Amino acid sequence: MPLIDLTTFDFSQDLPGDGASPRRAATVRNDDAHAVLHVGVRSPAPWVEIYPQEFALAPLSVQTLVAELRPERARNSSLAPVKAALHAQYLAVGAQDAAALPPDVAIELSIVPPVASCPNCAAALPEGTRECRRCGERIRLCPVCGAPNTWIAHTCRVNATHILRTERDWTTSPGGRPARDGGETLPLGIQLARRWSSPAFPVTNAADALEWSAPLLTFGMVIAAAIDSVAGRAFIQSFELTTGAALWEHELSDARGLYPDRGAMSIDPTDGMLYAATLGGSVTAIDAIRGAIRWTSRVQGAVYGGVLTTPGALLVPADDSLFVLDRTDGAVRHVFRLGGRLDTAPTVENSAAFAACDDSHVYAFDLDHLTETWRTAADGPFNAAPIYHNGSVYAATMAGTVYAFDAATGAVRWRTLVTPKGVTASPALSPDGLLFVAGNDGFLHMISADAGNLIRSRRVSAAPLRTAPVCSGTTVYAGSDDGNLYALDADYTVHRIYETTPGARIASAGPALYGDTLACAATNGVLYVLRAA
């Protein structure tokens, strides 16, 4: 009989990380009646463990040799077939048996790893692949077990305790979430350095500059729309977040593109569908992972604010209307009529939508029943999207007053005048309950979200602040019309943390946050992606 009954340990049908570690066993035999068999074998790769690695067999005895799959030791490396060498030597029990010993034996053992399959279409994935050739799914290997996952996933599909990424997706601007109360609890800090930019430097002729919209940071990607006036086209482009490598580009049918100041896209973090609406009312749905178009639609009117996804619909503000579109095909399901032009993006919490209008009213709508819930007057028109948090809707008027409305009834809970020069950017809500309001007076105004008390005002710049601020821990970032990005730390000290070019300013929809990354678009035609230094 052979010394070992199995020379190939085949794990090809096992899914890495799926429950208990898969094992394969072989039997090693010593068929010699007069010699001891000494066996040694070593594990050829970190992801497979062979044991026992060294043993001795008495005459006419057997030993089980086990190969155990341990893909978590691969540490984000692909698993490739490997060979293990088994060496066996016969040792004489007595001196009289030394002359008749069998020769030493060397046997090659084959270890076949699991066949990686696409998490979307189940097609076999070649070793080391980062994109499925059948369906175009982008692949992220689990850093623990090596199992292939989609870029959308936060945890491994075969073991939910394996963390793929911890960053929160910034799916819309301003505010990062449908309620627009987003931010990061962990501080990014006041030392930022350029990770990359597109283009690398501003163009010499200002007329040649691209007009970028506010970017989205999702799934390890940067997605932004731009208008190229010289070429007479508009497009959406996706970049890899850490390197800036271009992933895909989609040219929009409407050359007017997205309104570069307040216009913003929206993405659903559960299925990766990206939605955008142009100034001319053309609405497009794109698979953000592949860059493939899913449908196009149209609404009547000019779209100045950003679109917003909800679990069952897509909201598009256009002229004096808020359109409710079916997300599956773009069909218009309902139109809410307002009393003036809707220049800002809506805000959503569950099935309630809120809109701040140029007719100096804030509106609330029931998306389940497609009815208007309430409308409440304010002291001026709005250029800033409202935010929702803990039962309140916060909105800032161009007259410089910040309001807190009861989300259920529309009753005014409090109102605070922060500046007579007006507010044109959405406030930001910090994790500790402060509203940071960027004013056209160059100040950041801090208000208690609960009580409406104006706690303090800090001058940031001599130029207006017309960019929605964002909060990262206790640090607040704000862009100024002087072309600089500023940070206000926990001690309310102002730091100039990044300079673009004189005369440029950050897009009003504001910067986006993702882990240790901040991205923003400037009017000098550059999309900046910065990282914590």
Coordinates of C-alpha atoms in Angstrom, one line a residue:
M1 CA 0.0 0.0 0.0
P2 CA 1.2 3.6 -0.6
L3 CA 2.8 5.4 2.3
I4 CA 0.0 8.1 2.2
D5 CA -3.4 7.5 0.8
L6 CA -4.1 11.1 -0.2
T7 CA -1.7 13.5 -2.0
T8 CA -4.1 16.3 -3.0
F9 CA -5.9 18.3 -0.3
D10 CA -8.8 19.9 -2.3
F11 CA -10.6 22.8 -0.8
S12 CA -11.9 24.1 -4.1
Q13 CA -15.6 23.7 -3.1
D14 CA -15.2 25.4 0.3
L15 CA -16.0 29.0 0.8
P16 CA -13.3 30.7 2.8
G17 CA -14.4 32.0 6.2
D18 CA -17.6 30.1 6.1
G19 CA -18.1 28.8 9.7
A20 CA -15.6 26.3 11.1
S21 CA -12.2 25.9 9.3
P22 CA -12.5 23.2 6.6
R23 CA -10.2 20.2 7.0
R24 CA -8.9 17.4 4.9
A25 CA -7.3 14.2 6.3
A26 CA -4.9 11.6 5.0
T27 CA -3.6 8.4 6.5
V28 CA 0.1 7.8 6.7
R29 CA 1.1 4.1 7.0
N30 CA 4.2 2.3 8.1
D31 CA 3.9 -1.1 6.6
D32 CA 7.4 -2.2 7.6
A33 CA 7.4 -4.7 10.4
H34 CA 11.0 -4.0 11.5
A35 CA 11.5 -0.2 11.1
V36 CA 10.3 3.0 12.7
L37 CA 9.1 5.6 10.1
H38 CA 10.1 9.2 10.8
V39 CA 7.9 11.7 8.9
G40 CA 8.3 15.5 8.6
V41 CA 6.1 18.0 6.6
R42 CA 5.8 21.8 6.7
S43 CA 2.9 24.0 5.9
P44 CA 3.7 25.7 2.6
A45 CA 1.6 28.9 3.0
P46 CA 0.1 30.8 5.9
W47 CA -3.5 30.0 4.9
V48 CA -3.1 26.3 5.3
E49 CA -2.0 24.5 8.4
I50 CA -0.7 20.9 8.2
Y51 CA -0.4 18.9 11.4
P52 CA 1.3 17.0 13.0
Q53 CA 4.4 18.5 11.3
E54 CA 6.7 15.8 12.7
F55 CA 6.0 12.3 14.0
A56 CA 7.3 8.8 14.2
L57 CA 5.4 5.6 13.4
A58 CA 6.0 2.3 15.1
P59 CA 6.2 -0.7 12.8
L60 CA 2.8 -1.5 11.2
S61 CA 1.1 1.6 12.6
V62 CA -0.8 4.5 11.1
Q63 CA -1.1 8.3 11.7
T64 CA -3.7 10.8 10.5
L65 CA -2.3 13.8 8.8
V66 CA -4.6 16.9 8.7
A67 CA -4.6 19.9 6.4
E68 CA -6.7 22.8 7.8
L69 CA -7.8 25.8 5.8
R70 CA -6.9 29.1 7.7
P71 CA -7.6 31.8 5.1
E72 CA -7.7 34.6 7.8
R73 CA -3.9 34.3 7.9
A74 CA -3.7 35.3 4.2
R75 CA -4.3 39.0 5.2
N76 CA -6.0 40.2 2.1
S77 CA -3.9 38.1 -0.3
S78 CA -5.4 35.9 -2.9
L79 CA -5.1 32.1 -2.4
A80 CA -3.2 30.2 -5.0
P81 CA -2.5 26.4 -5.2
V82 CA 0.7 25.4 -3.4
K83 CA 2.8 22.3 -2.9
A84 CA 4.0 20.8 0.4
A85 CA 6.9 18.4 0.6
L86 CA 6.6 15.3 2.9
H87 CA 9.8 13.5 3.8
A88 CA 9.9 10.1 5.4
Q89 CA 12.9 8.1 6.7
Y90 CA 13.0 4.5 8.0
L91 CA 15.0 3.9 11.1
A92 CA 16.1 0.5 12.2
V93 CA 14.8 -0.8 15.5
G94 CA 17.7 -3.2 15.9
A95 CA 21.2 -3.3 14.4
Q96 CA 20.3 -6.5 12.5
D97 CA 17.6 -4.6 10.6
A98 CA 19.8 -1.7 9.4
A99 CA 20.9 -3.4 6.2
A100 CA 17.4 -4.1 5.0
L101 CA 15.8 -0.6 5.5
P102 CA 13.6 0.7 2.7
P103 CA 14.9 3.9 1.0
D104 CA 13.9 7.4 2.1
V105 CA 10.7 8.7 0.6
A106 CA 9.8 12.2 -0.7
I107 CA 6.2 12.9 -1.6
E108 CA 4.8 16.1 -3.0
L109 CA 1.4 17.1 -1.6
S110 CA -0.9 19.5 -3.5
I111 CA -3.1 21.9 -1.7
V112 CA -5.9 23.4 -3.8
P113 CA -7.5 26.5 -2.3
P114 CA -11.2 27.5 -2.5
V115 CA -12.3 28.7 -5.9
A116 CA -13.2 32.3 -5.4
S117 CA -16.6 33.3 -6.8
C118 CA -18.1 36.7 -7.6
P119 CA -20.4 37.8 -4.8
N120 CA -22.8 39.2 -7.4
C121 CA -23.0 36.6 -10.2
A122 CA -21.1 33.6 -8.7
A123 CA -18.7 33.4 -11.6
A124 CA -15.3 31.9 -10.8
L125 CA -12.7 34.6 -10.2
P126 CA -9.1 34.1 -11.3
E127 CA -6.4 34.5 -8.7
G128 CA -5.9 38.1 -7.6
T129 CA -8.7 39.5 -9.7
R130 CA -10.3 42.8 -8.6
E131 CA -13.1 42.9 -11.1
C132 CA -15.5 40.2 -12.3
R133 CA -15.2 39.8 -16.1
R134 CA -18.7 38.5 -16.4
C135 CA -20.8 41.1 -14.5
G136 CA -18.3 43.9 -13.9
E137 CA -18.6 43.8 -10.1
R138 CA -15.6 45.3 -8.3
I139 CA -14.1 43.0 -5.8
R140 CA -12.8 43.8 -2.3
L141 CA -11.0 40.9 -0.7
C142 CA -11.8 40.3 3.0
P143 CA -8.7 41.4 5.0
V144 CA -9.3 38.5 7.4
C145 CA -10.3 35.5 5.4
G146 CA -9.6 36.5 1.8
A147 CA -13.2 36.0 0.6
P148 CA -14.2 38.2 -2.3
N149 CA -16.8 40.8 -1.5
T150 CA -18.5 43.7 -3.3
W151 CA -17.2 47.3 -2.8
I152 CA -20.5 48.2 -1.2
A153 CA -20.2 45.7 1.7
H154 CA -19.0 46.8 5.1
T155 CA -18.6 43.3 6.5
C156 CA -17.5 40.0 4.9
R157 CA -20.4 38.1 3.2
V158 CA -19.2 34.8 4.7
N159 CA -18.4 36.0 8.2
A160 CA -20.0 39.2 9.5
T161 CA -17.4 39.6 12.2
H162 CA -14.8 40.3 9.5
I163 CA -14.7 44.1 8.9
L164 CA -14.1 45.2 5.3
R165 CA -14.3 49.0 5.9
T166 CA -15.4 51.2 8.7
E167 CA -15.9 54.5 6.9
R168 CA -19.4 55.9 6.6
D169 CA -20.5 56.6 3.0
W170 CA -21.1 60.2 2.1
T171 CA -24.1 59.7 -0.2
T172 CA -25.4 63.2 -0.8
S173 CA -24.4 66.8 -0.2
P174 CA -24.8 68.8 1.9
G175 CA -24.8 66.7 5.1
G176 CA -23.8 63.3 3.7
R177 CA -27.1 61.6 4.6
P178 CA -30.7 62.0 3.5
A179 CA -31.4 63.8 6.8
R180 CA -28.4 66.0 6.1
D181 CA -27.3 65.7 9.7
G182 CA -24.2 63.7 8.8
G183 CA -20.6 64.2 10.0
E184 CA -17.9 62.0 11.5
T185 CA -17.6 61.3 15.2
L186 CA -13.8 60.7 14.9
P187 CA -11.8 63.9 14.3
L188 CA -10.0 64.3 11.0
G189 CA -7.8 67.0 12.6
I190 CA -6.4 70.3 11.4
Q191 CA -3.5 69.0 9.5
L192 CA -4.6 68.1 6.0
A193 CA -2.4 67.3 2.9
R194 CA -3.4 66.8 -0.7
R195 CA -3.9 63.1 -1.5
W196 CA -4.6 64.0 -5.2
S197 CA -6.5 66.4 -7.3
S198 CA -8.2 66.4 -10.7
P199 CA -6.7 68.1 -12.6
A200 CA -3.4 68.2 -10.8
F201 CA -3.2 72.0 -11.1
P202 CA -5.6 74.8 -12.0
V203 CA -5.7 75.8 -15.7
T204 CA -4.1 79.1 -16.7
N205 CA -7.1 80.5 -18.4
A206 CA -10.1 80.7 -16.0
A207 CA -12.5 80.2 -18.9
D208 CA -11.1 76.7 -19.5
A209 CA -11.8 75.6 -15.9
L210 CA -14.2 72.7 -15.3
E211 CA -17.2 73.5 -13.1
W212 CA -17.4 70.6 -10.6
S213 CA -20.3 69.8 -8.4
A214 CA -19.9 68.7 -4.8
P215 CA -18.4 65.2 -4.7
L216 CA -19.7 62.1 -3.1
L217 CA -17.4 59.7 -1.2
T218 CA -18.7 56.1 -1.2
F219 CA -17.4 52.6 -1.3
G220 CA -13.8 53.8 -1.5
M221 CA -14.7 55.9 -4.5
V222 CA -14.9 59.7 -5.3
I223 CA -17.7 60.6 -7.6
A224 CA -18.2 64.1 -9.0
A225 CA -20.0 65.8 -11.9
A226 CA -18.4 68.5 -14.1
I227 CA -19.3 70.9 -16.9
D228 CA -16.7 71.4 -19.6
S229 CA -17.8 74.6 -21.2
V230 CA -15.0 74.7 -23.7
A231 CA -15.8 71.2 -25.1
G232 CA -19.6 71.8 -24.7
R233 CA -20.2 68.7 -22.6
A234 CA -21.0 67.6 -19.1
F235 CA -20.0 64.4 -17.4
I236 CA -19.9 62.3 -14.2
Q237 CA -16.6 60.7 -13.3
S238 CA -15.6 58.2 -10.7
F239 CA -12.1 57.9 -9.1
E240 CA -10.4 55.4 -6.8
L241 CA -10.2 57.3 -3.5
T242 CA -6.7 56.6 -2.4
T243 CA -4.9 56.9 -5.8
G244 CA -7.1 59.1 -7.9
A245 CA -7.1 56.5 -10.7
A246 CA -10.1 57.0 -13.0
L247 CA -12.6 54.2 -12.8
W248 CA -15.3 55.3 -15.2
E249 CA -16.7 58.3 -16.9
H250 CA -20.3 58.9 -18.2
E251 CA -21.1 61.8 -20.5
L252 CA -24.5 63.4 -19.8
S253 CA -27.0 64.0 -22.6
D254 CA -27.6 67.5 -21.3
A255 CA -24.5 69.6 -21.8
R256 CA -25.7 72.1 -19.2
G257 CA -24.8 69.5 -16.6
L258 CA -25.4 69.7 -12.9
Y259 CA -25.7 73.1 -11.3
P260 CA -22.2 73.4 -9.9
D261 CA -23.0 75.5 -6.8
R262 CA -25.9 73.7 -5.1
G263 CA -26.5 70.8 -7.5
A264 CA -25.6 67.4 -6.1
M265 CA -26.0 63.8 -6.8
S266 CA -27.4 61.1 -4.5
I267 CA -26.4 57.5 -4.1
D268 CA -28.2 54.6 -2.4
P269 CA -25.6 52.8 -0.2
T270 CA -27.5 49.5 -0.3
D271 CA -27.5 48.9 -4.0
G272 CA -24.9 51.4 -5.4
M273 CA -27.4 53.2 -7.7
L274 CA -26.3 56.8 -8.4
Y275 CA -28.8 59.5 -9.4
A276 CA -28.2 62.9 -11.0
A277 CA -30.4 65.7 -12.5
T278 CA -29.1 68.4 -14.8
L279 CA -30.1 72.1 -15.0
G280 CA -32.3 71.2 -18.0
G281 CA -34.3 68.6 -16.1
S282 CA -32.6 65.4 -17.4
V283 CA -32.5 62.7 -14.7
T284 CA -30.1 59.8 -15.0
A285 CA -29.6 56.6 -13.0
I286 CA -26.2 55.0 -13.1
D287 CA -24.7 51.9 -11.5
A288 CA -22.0 53.6 -9.5
I289 CA -19.8 50.4 -9.3
R290 CA -19.7 49.8 -13.1
G291 CA -20.6 53.2 -14.5
A292 CA -23.4 51.7 -16.5
I293 CA -26.5 53.7 -17.2
R294 CA -29.8 52.2 -16.0
W295 CA -32.3 54.7 -17.2
T296 CA -32.9 58.3 -18.1
S297 CA -36.0 60.5 -17.4
R298 CA -37.0 64.1 -17.5
V299 CA -38.8 66.6 -15.3
Q300 CA -40.3 69.9 -16.2
G301 CA -38.2 72.9 -15.0
A302 CA -34.7 73.8 -14.1
V303 CA -33.0 71.8 -11.3
Y304 CA -30.8 73.9 -9.1
G305 CA -30.8 71.8 -5.9
G306 CA -29.6 68.2 -5.5
V307 CA -31.6 65.1 -6.0
L308 CA -32.2 62.7 -3.1
T309 CA -32.9 59.0 -2.8
T310 CA -35.4 57.5 -0.4
P311 CA -36.1 53.8 0.2
G312 CA -38.9 53.9 -2.4
A313 CA -38.5 56.9 -4.6
L314 CA -36.2 59.6 -6.0
L315 CA -36.9 63.3 -5.2
V316 CA -36.0 65.9 -7.7
P317 CA -36.5 69.7 -7.1
A318 CA -37.4 71.6 -10.2
D319 CA -38.7 75.2 -10.5
D320 CA -41.7 75.4 -8.1
S321 CA -42.1 71.6 -7.8
L322 CA -40.8 68.6 -6.0
F323 CA -41.0 65.6 -8.3
V324 CA -41.3 62.0 -6.9
L325 CA -39.8 59.5 -9.4
D326 CA -39.9 55.7 -9.4
R327 CA -36.4 54.6 -8.8
T328 CA -36.7 51.5 -10.9
D329 CA -37.5 53.2 -14.2
G330 CA -37.6 57.0 -13.6
A331 CA -41.4 57.3 -14.1
V332 CA -42.9 60.4 -12.4
R333 CA -45.2 59.1 -9.6
H334 CA -46.3 62.4 -8.2
V335 CA -45.6 66.2 -8.3
F336 CA -45.8 68.4 -5.2
R337 CA -46.4 72.1 -6.1
L338 CA -44.9 74.8 -4.0
G339 CA -45.5 78.5 -3.8
G340 CA -42.1 79.5 -5.2
R341 CA -38.9 78.2 -6.8
L342 CA -37.2 75.4 -5.0
D343 CA -33.5 76.2 -5.2
T344 CA -32.4 73.8 -2.6
A345 CA -32.2 70.0 -2.2
P346 CA -34.9 68.3 -0.1
T347 CA -34.3 66.5 3.2
V348 CA -35.8 63.1 4.1
E349 CA -36.3 61.2 7.4
N350 CA -38.1 57.9 7.0
S351 CA -41.2 58.7 4.9
A352 CA -41.2 62.4 5.6
A353 CA -39.7 64.9 3.2
F354 CA -38.9 68.6 3.9
A355 CA -38.1 71.4 1.5
A356 CA -37.1 75.0 2.0
C357 CA -38.5 77.3 -0.7
D358 CA -37.9 80.7 -2.2
D359 CA -41.5 81.7 -1.1
S360 CA -40.1 81.9 2.4
H361 CA -41.8 78.7 3.5
V362 CA -40.6 75.3 4.7
Y363 CA -42.8 72.4 3.5
A364 CA -43.3 68.9 4.8
F365 CA -44.6 66.0 2.7
D366 CA -45.8 62.5 3.5
L367 CA -44.1 60.3 0.9
D368 CA -46.3 57.2 1.7
H369 CA -49.6 59.0 1.1
L370 CA -48.1 61.7 -1.3
T371 CA -49.7 64.5 0.6
E372 CA -48.5 67.8 2.0
T373 CA -48.3 67.6 5.8
W374 CA -47.6 71.3 6.7
R375 CA -46.1 74.5 5.5
T376 CA -44.7 77.2 7.8
A377 CA -43.6 80.7 6.9
A378 CA -40.2 82.2 7.7
D379 CA -38.7 85.6 7.5
G380 CA -37.0 85.2 4.1
P381 CA -36.3 82.9 1.1
F382 CA -34.0 79.9 1.3
N383 CA -30.8 79.0 -0.6
A384 CA -29.8 76.4 2.0
A385 CA -31.2 72.9 2.3
P386 CA -32.8 72.1 5.7
I387 CA -31.5 69.4 8.0
Y388 CA -33.5 67.0 10.2
H389 CA -32.4 65.7 13.6
N390 CA -34.3 64.2 16.6
G391 CA -37.8 65.4 15.6
S392 CA -36.7 68.9 14.5
V393 CA -36.1 70.5 11.1
Y394 CA -33.5 73.2 11.0
A395 CA -33.3 75.8 8.2
A396 CA -31.5 79.1 7.7
T397 CA -32.9 81.9 5.6
M398 CA -31.2 84.5 3.4
A399 CA -32.3 87.0 6.0
G400 CA -29.8 85.5 8.4
T401 CA -32.3 83.7 10.7
V402 CA -32.0 80.1 11.8
Y403 CA -35.2 78.2 12.6
A404 CA -36.1 75.0 14.4
F405 CA -39.5 73.6 13.3
D406 CA -41.3 70.7 14.9
A407 CA -41.0 68.0 12.2
A408 CA -44.5 66.6 12.9
T409 CA -46.5 69.9 13.1
G410 CA -44.4 72.6 11.6
A411 CA -44.6 74.7 14.7
V412 CA -41.6 77.0 15.3
R413 CA -39.7 75.7 18.3
W414 CA -37.2 78.6 18.2
R415 CA -35.7 81.2 15.9
T416 CA -32.3 82.9 16.2
L417 CA -31.0 85.8 14.1
V418 CA -27.3 85.2 13.5
T419 CA -26.3 87.8 10.9
P420 CA -28.1 90.5 8.9
K421 CA -26.0 89.6 5.9
G422 CA -27.8 86.4 5.4
V423 CA -27.0 82.6 5.2
T424 CA -26.8 80.8 1.9
A425 CA -25.3 77.5 3.0
S426 CA -26.8 74.6 5.0
P427 CA -25.8 74.4 8.7
A428 CA -23.8 71.5 10.0
L429 CA -24.7 69.5 13.2
S430 CA -21.9 68.4 15.4
P431 CA -22.0 65.1 17.4
D432 CA -22.4 67.2 20.7
G433 CA -25.5 69.0 19.4
L434 CA -24.2 72.3 18.1
L435 CA -25.4 73.9 14.9
F436 CA -22.6 75.5 13.0
V437 CA -23.9 78.2 10.6
A438 CA -21.7 79.7 7.9
G439 CA -22.6 83.3 7.3
N440 CA -22.1 85.8 4.5
D441 CA -20.5 87.9 7.2
G442 CA -17.5 85.6 7.3
F443 CA -18.4 84.2 10.7
L444 CA -19.2 80.7 11.9
H445 CA -22.1 81.0 14.3
M446 CA -22.7 78.3 16.9
I447 CA -26.2 77.6 18.1
S448 CA -27.5 75.1 20.6
A449 CA -29.7 72.8 18.5
D450 CA -32.0 72.0 21.5
A451 CA -32.5 75.5 22.9
G452 CA -31.6 77.8 20.0
N453 CA -29.2 79.9 22.1
L454 CA -26.4 81.6 20.1
I455 CA -23.4 80.4 22.0
R456 CA -20.7 82.3 20.1
S457 CA -19.7 83.6 16.7
R458 CA -16.1 83.3 15.4
R459 CA -14.7 85.2 12.5
V460 CA -13.2 82.8 10.0
S461 CA -12.5 85.0 7.0
A462 CA -13.0 88.6 5.7
A463 CA -14.8 87.0 2.8
P464 CA -18.3 85.5 2.9
L465 CA -18.7 81.8 3.9
R466 CA -21.0 80.4 1.3
T467 CA -20.0 76.8 1.6
A468 CA -21.9 74.3 3.8
P469 CA -19.6 73.4 6.7
V470 CA -19.0 69.8 7.8
C471 CA -18.2 68.4 11.2
S472 CA -15.6 65.8 12.0
G473 CA -15.6 65.1 15.7
T474 CA -15.1 68.5 17.4
T475 CA -13.5 70.0 14.3
V476 CA -15.6 72.0 11.8
Y477 CA -14.5 72.7 8.3
A478 CA -15.7 75.6 6.2
G479 CA -14.8 77.0 2.8
S480 CA -14.6 80.7 2.2
D481 CA -14.9 83.0 -0.9
D482 CA -11.2 83.8 -0.5
G483 CA -10.3 80.4 -1.8
N484 CA -9.2 78.8 1.5
L485 CA -10.5 75.9 3.5
Y486 CA -10.6 76.6 7.3
A487 CA -11.0 74.5 10.4
L488 CA -12.4 75.5 13.7
D489 CA -11.1 73.3 16.5
A490 CA -12.6 72.3 19.9
D491 CA -11.1 75.5 21.5
Y492 CA -12.8 77.6 18.7
T493 CA -9.4 78.5 17.2
V494 CA -9.5 79.1 13.5
H495 CA -6.9 77.4 11.3
R496 CA -6.3 78.0 7.6
I497 CA -5.7 74.4 6.6
Y498 CA -5.7 74.5 2.8
E499 CA -5.3 77.1 0.1
T500 CA -6.7 76.6 -3.4
T501 CA -6.1 79.7 -5.5
P502 CA -7.0 83.4 -4.8
G503 CA -10.5 84.2 -6.0
A504 CA -11.7 80.6 -6.0
R505 CA -14.2 79.3 -3.6
I506 CA -15.5 75.9 -2.5
A507 CA -18.8 74.7 -4.0
S508 CA -21.8 75.7 -1.8
A509 CA -23.0 72.1 -1.3
G510 CA -19.8 71.7 0.7
P511 CA -17.0 69.2 1.3
A512 CA -17.5 65.5 1.8
L513 CA -16.0 63.3 4.5
Y514 CA -14.9 59.6 4.4
G515 CA -12.7 58.2 7.1
D516 CA -9.5 60.2 7.0
T517 CA -10.4 61.9 3.7
L518 CA -12.0 65.2 2.9
A519 CA -12.9 66.1 -0.7
C520 CA -14.2 69.4 -2.1
A521 CA -14.7 71.1 -5.5
A522 CA -13.4 74.6 -6.1
T523 CA -14.4 77.2 -8.7
N524 CA -10.8 77.2 -10.0
G525 CA -11.8 73.9 -11.8
V526 CA -10.0 71.5 -9.5
L527 CA -11.5 68.6 -7.5
Y528 CA -9.4 68.3 -4.3
V529 CA -9.0 65.2 -2.3
L530 CA -7.2 65.8 1.0
R531 CA -6.2 63.4 3.8
A532 CA -5.2 63.7 7.4
A533 CA -1.5 64.4 7.6

